[in-house]
Amino acid sequence: MYSATTSGIKVTVKPVFLEDQSSPAENHYVWAYHVRIENLGERTVRLRARHWKITDAFGRLQEVKGAGVVGEQPSLEPGQSFEYTSGTPLATPSGIMSGSYMMETADGTRFDAAIPAFSLDSPHQAAKLN
């Protein structure tokens, strides 16, 4: 698992390779990732937007931006958490994801909560000895 905390918002991510949805012979690899967002701070926040950076094994970057997560813009009071699962395909057997959630407090203050960089690894990635 990977985690990062920004301004009292803790984001934890656990990626899982989905062998049954992947087709290595067709360069199609799929991962699910489970995210837990915890409000460890003292003020209520709402998750307004997401910004993902997805980099494959060749260094090709794809950015995904949008409102909320999984169709929701959850509000988290102090001590509350929100969890969801999503996924991503890649054309390579490994990659890296990172990003941020744009959070907003009740008074309209906005800040970015970091999503920790996490590794997308599959058993189809050739091992390299340095």
Short mmCIF file of C-alpha atoms in Angstrom, two decimals:
data_model
loop_
_atom_site.label_atom_id
_atom_site.label_comp_id
_atom_site.label_asym_id
_atom_site.label_seq_id
_atom_site.Cartn_x
_atom_site.Cartn_y
_atom_site.Cartn_z
CA MET A 1 0.00 0.00 0.00
CA TYR A 2 1.03 3.58 -0.65
CA SER A 3 -0.05 6.64 1.33
CA ALA A 4 0.45 10.39 1.56
CA THR A 5 -0.99 13.07 3.84
CA THR A 6 -1.60 16.68 2.81
CA SER A 7 -3.25 19.27 5.08
CA GLY A 8 -4.87 16.55 7.17
CA ILE A 9 -6.13 14.50 4.20
CA LYS A 10 -4.61 11.02 4.08
CA VAL A 11 -4.82 9.16 0.77
CA THR A 12 -3.98 5.45 0.73
CA VAL A 13 -3.89 3.40 -2.48
CA LYS A 14 -3.62 -0.34 -3.02
CA PRO A 15 -3.16 -1.45 -6.66
CA VAL A 16 -3.95 -4.99 -7.85
CA PHE A 17 -3.11 -6.50 -11.24
CA LEU A 18 -6.17 -8.07 -12.91
CA GLU A 19 -4.88 -11.12 -14.77
CA ASP A 20 -8.39 -12.17 -15.85
CA GLN A 21 -9.01 -8.85 -17.63
CA SER A 22 -5.54 -8.61 -19.19
CA SER A 23 -4.34 -9.96 -22.53
CA PRO A 24 -0.51 -9.88 -22.57
CA ALA A 25 -0.39 -11.26 -26.15
CA GLU A 26 -2.35 -8.15 -27.21
CA ASN A 27 -0.35 -5.73 -25.01
CA HIS A 28 -3.37 -5.09 -22.79
CA TYR A 29 -2.75 -5.03 -19.03
CA VAL A 30 -5.37 -3.98 -16.46
CA TRP A 31 -5.11 -2.92 -12.82
CA ALA A 32 -7.67 -2.08 -10.18
CA TYR A 33 -6.76 0.33 -7.42
CA HIS A 34 -8.55 0.78 -4.13
CA VAL A 35 -8.41 4.26 -2.62
CA ARG A 36 -9.15 5.33 0.94
CA ILE A 37 -9.38 9.06 1.67
CA GLU A 38 -9.36 9.98 5.37
CA ASN A 39 -9.99 13.38 6.90
CA LEU A 40 -7.52 13.59 9.78
CA GLY A 41 -7.94 17.36 10.00
CA GLU A 42 -10.26 19.62 11.96
CA ARG A 43 -12.46 20.96 9.15
CA THR A 44 -15.01 19.42 6.80
CA VAL A 45 -13.82 19.06 3.21
CA ARG A 46 -15.42 18.06 -0.09
CA LEU A 47 -13.55 16.28 -2.86
CA ARG A 48 -14.31 18.39 -5.94
CA ALA A 49 -11.97 17.05 -8.64
CA ARG A 50 -9.29 14.53 -9.50
CA HIS A 51 -6.10 14.78 -11.55
CA TRP A 52 -4.31 11.55 -12.41
CA LYS A 53 -0.95 11.12 -14.12
CA ILE A 54 -0.52 7.64 -15.60
CA THR A 55 2.88 6.74 -17.04
CA ASP A 56 3.52 3.48 -18.85
CA ALA A 57 6.80 1.54 -19.07
CA PHE A 58 7.86 3.56 -22.14
CA GLY A 59 7.43 6.85 -20.29
CA ARG A 60 4.25 7.81 -22.15
CA LEU A 61 2.14 10.07 -19.94
CA GLN A 62 -1.65 10.16 -19.90
CA GLU A 63 -3.45 12.72 -17.75
CA VAL A 64 -7.01 12.28 -16.54
CA LYS A 65 -8.92 15.20 -15.03
CA GLY A 66 -12.52 15.36 -13.95
CA ALA A 67 -15.10 16.20 -11.32
CA GLY A 68 -15.15 14.03 -8.21
CA VAL A 69 -14.43 10.30 -8.16
CA VAL A 70 -16.66 7.45 -9.38
CA GLY A 71 -19.46 9.93 -10.01
CA GLU A 72 -19.37 11.39 -6.49
CA GLN A 73 -18.03 14.48 -4.74
CA PRO A 74 -17.92 13.14 -1.19
CA SER A 75 -17.94 15.44 1.82
CA LEU A 76 -15.78 14.31 4.74
CA GLU A 77 -16.21 15.63 8.25
CA PRO A 78 -13.25 15.34 10.62
CA GLY A 79 -12.61 11.65 11.31
CA GLN A 80 -14.61 10.42 8.32
CA SER A 81 -13.29 8.47 5.35
CA PHE A 82 -14.42 7.56 1.83
CA GLU A 83 -13.35 4.51 -0.16
CA TYR A 84 -13.72 3.53 -3.78
CA THR A 85 -12.23 1.21 -6.37
CA SER A 86 -11.41 2.09 -9.95
CA GLY A 87 -9.06 0.81 -12.60
CA THR A 88 -6.78 1.57 -15.52
CA PRO A 89 -5.50 -0.28 -18.56
CA LEU A 90 -1.99 0.05 -19.98
CA ALA A 91 -0.33 -1.17 -23.18
CA THR A 92 2.78 -2.13 -21.16
CA PRO A 93 3.20 -4.67 -18.32
CA SER A 94 4.11 -1.98 -15.78
CA GLY A 95 3.70 1.70 -15.06
CA ILE A 96 3.29 4.36 -12.40
CA MET A 97 0.32 6.46 -11.29
CA SER A 98 0.20 9.59 -9.15
CA GLY A 99 -1.93 12.70 -8.91
CA SER A 100 -4.04 14.85 -6.63
CA TYR A 101 -7.55 15.50 -5.40
CA MET A 102 -8.78 19.08 -5.33
CA MET A 103 -10.44 19.53 -1.95
CA GLU A 104 -12.66 22.40 -0.81
CA THR A 105 -13.49 23.53 2.73
CA ALA A 106 -16.85 24.95 3.82
CA ASP A 107 -15.52 28.52 3.45
CA GLY A 108 -14.52 27.88 -0.18
CA THR A 109 -10.79 27.42 0.41
CA ARG A 110 -9.35 24.94 -2.08
CA PHE A 111 -6.20 22.85 -1.84
CA ASP A 112 -4.70 19.82 -3.55
CA ALA A 113 -4.33 16.60 -1.55
CA ALA A 114 -1.53 14.46 -2.97
CA ILE A 115 -2.21 10.97 -4.29
CA PRO A 116 1.00 9.04 -3.64
CA ALA A 117 2.90 7.68 -6.62
CA PHE A 118 2.24 3.97 -6.85
CA SER A 119 3.65 1.22 -8.99
CA LEU A 120 1.59 -0.82 -11.44
CA ASP A 121 3.42 -4.11 -11.67
CA SER A 122 2.39 -7.30 -13.43
CA PRO A 123 3.98 -10.73 -13.50
CA HIS A 124 4.54 -10.14 -17.23
CA GLN A 125 7.19 -7.46 -16.68
CA ALA A 126 10.60 -8.83 -17.60
CA ALA A 127 13.01 -8.61 -14.69
CA LYS A 128 16.08 -6.47 -15.29
CA LEU A 129 19.33 -6.86 -13.43
CA ASN A 130 21.39 -3.71 -13.11
#
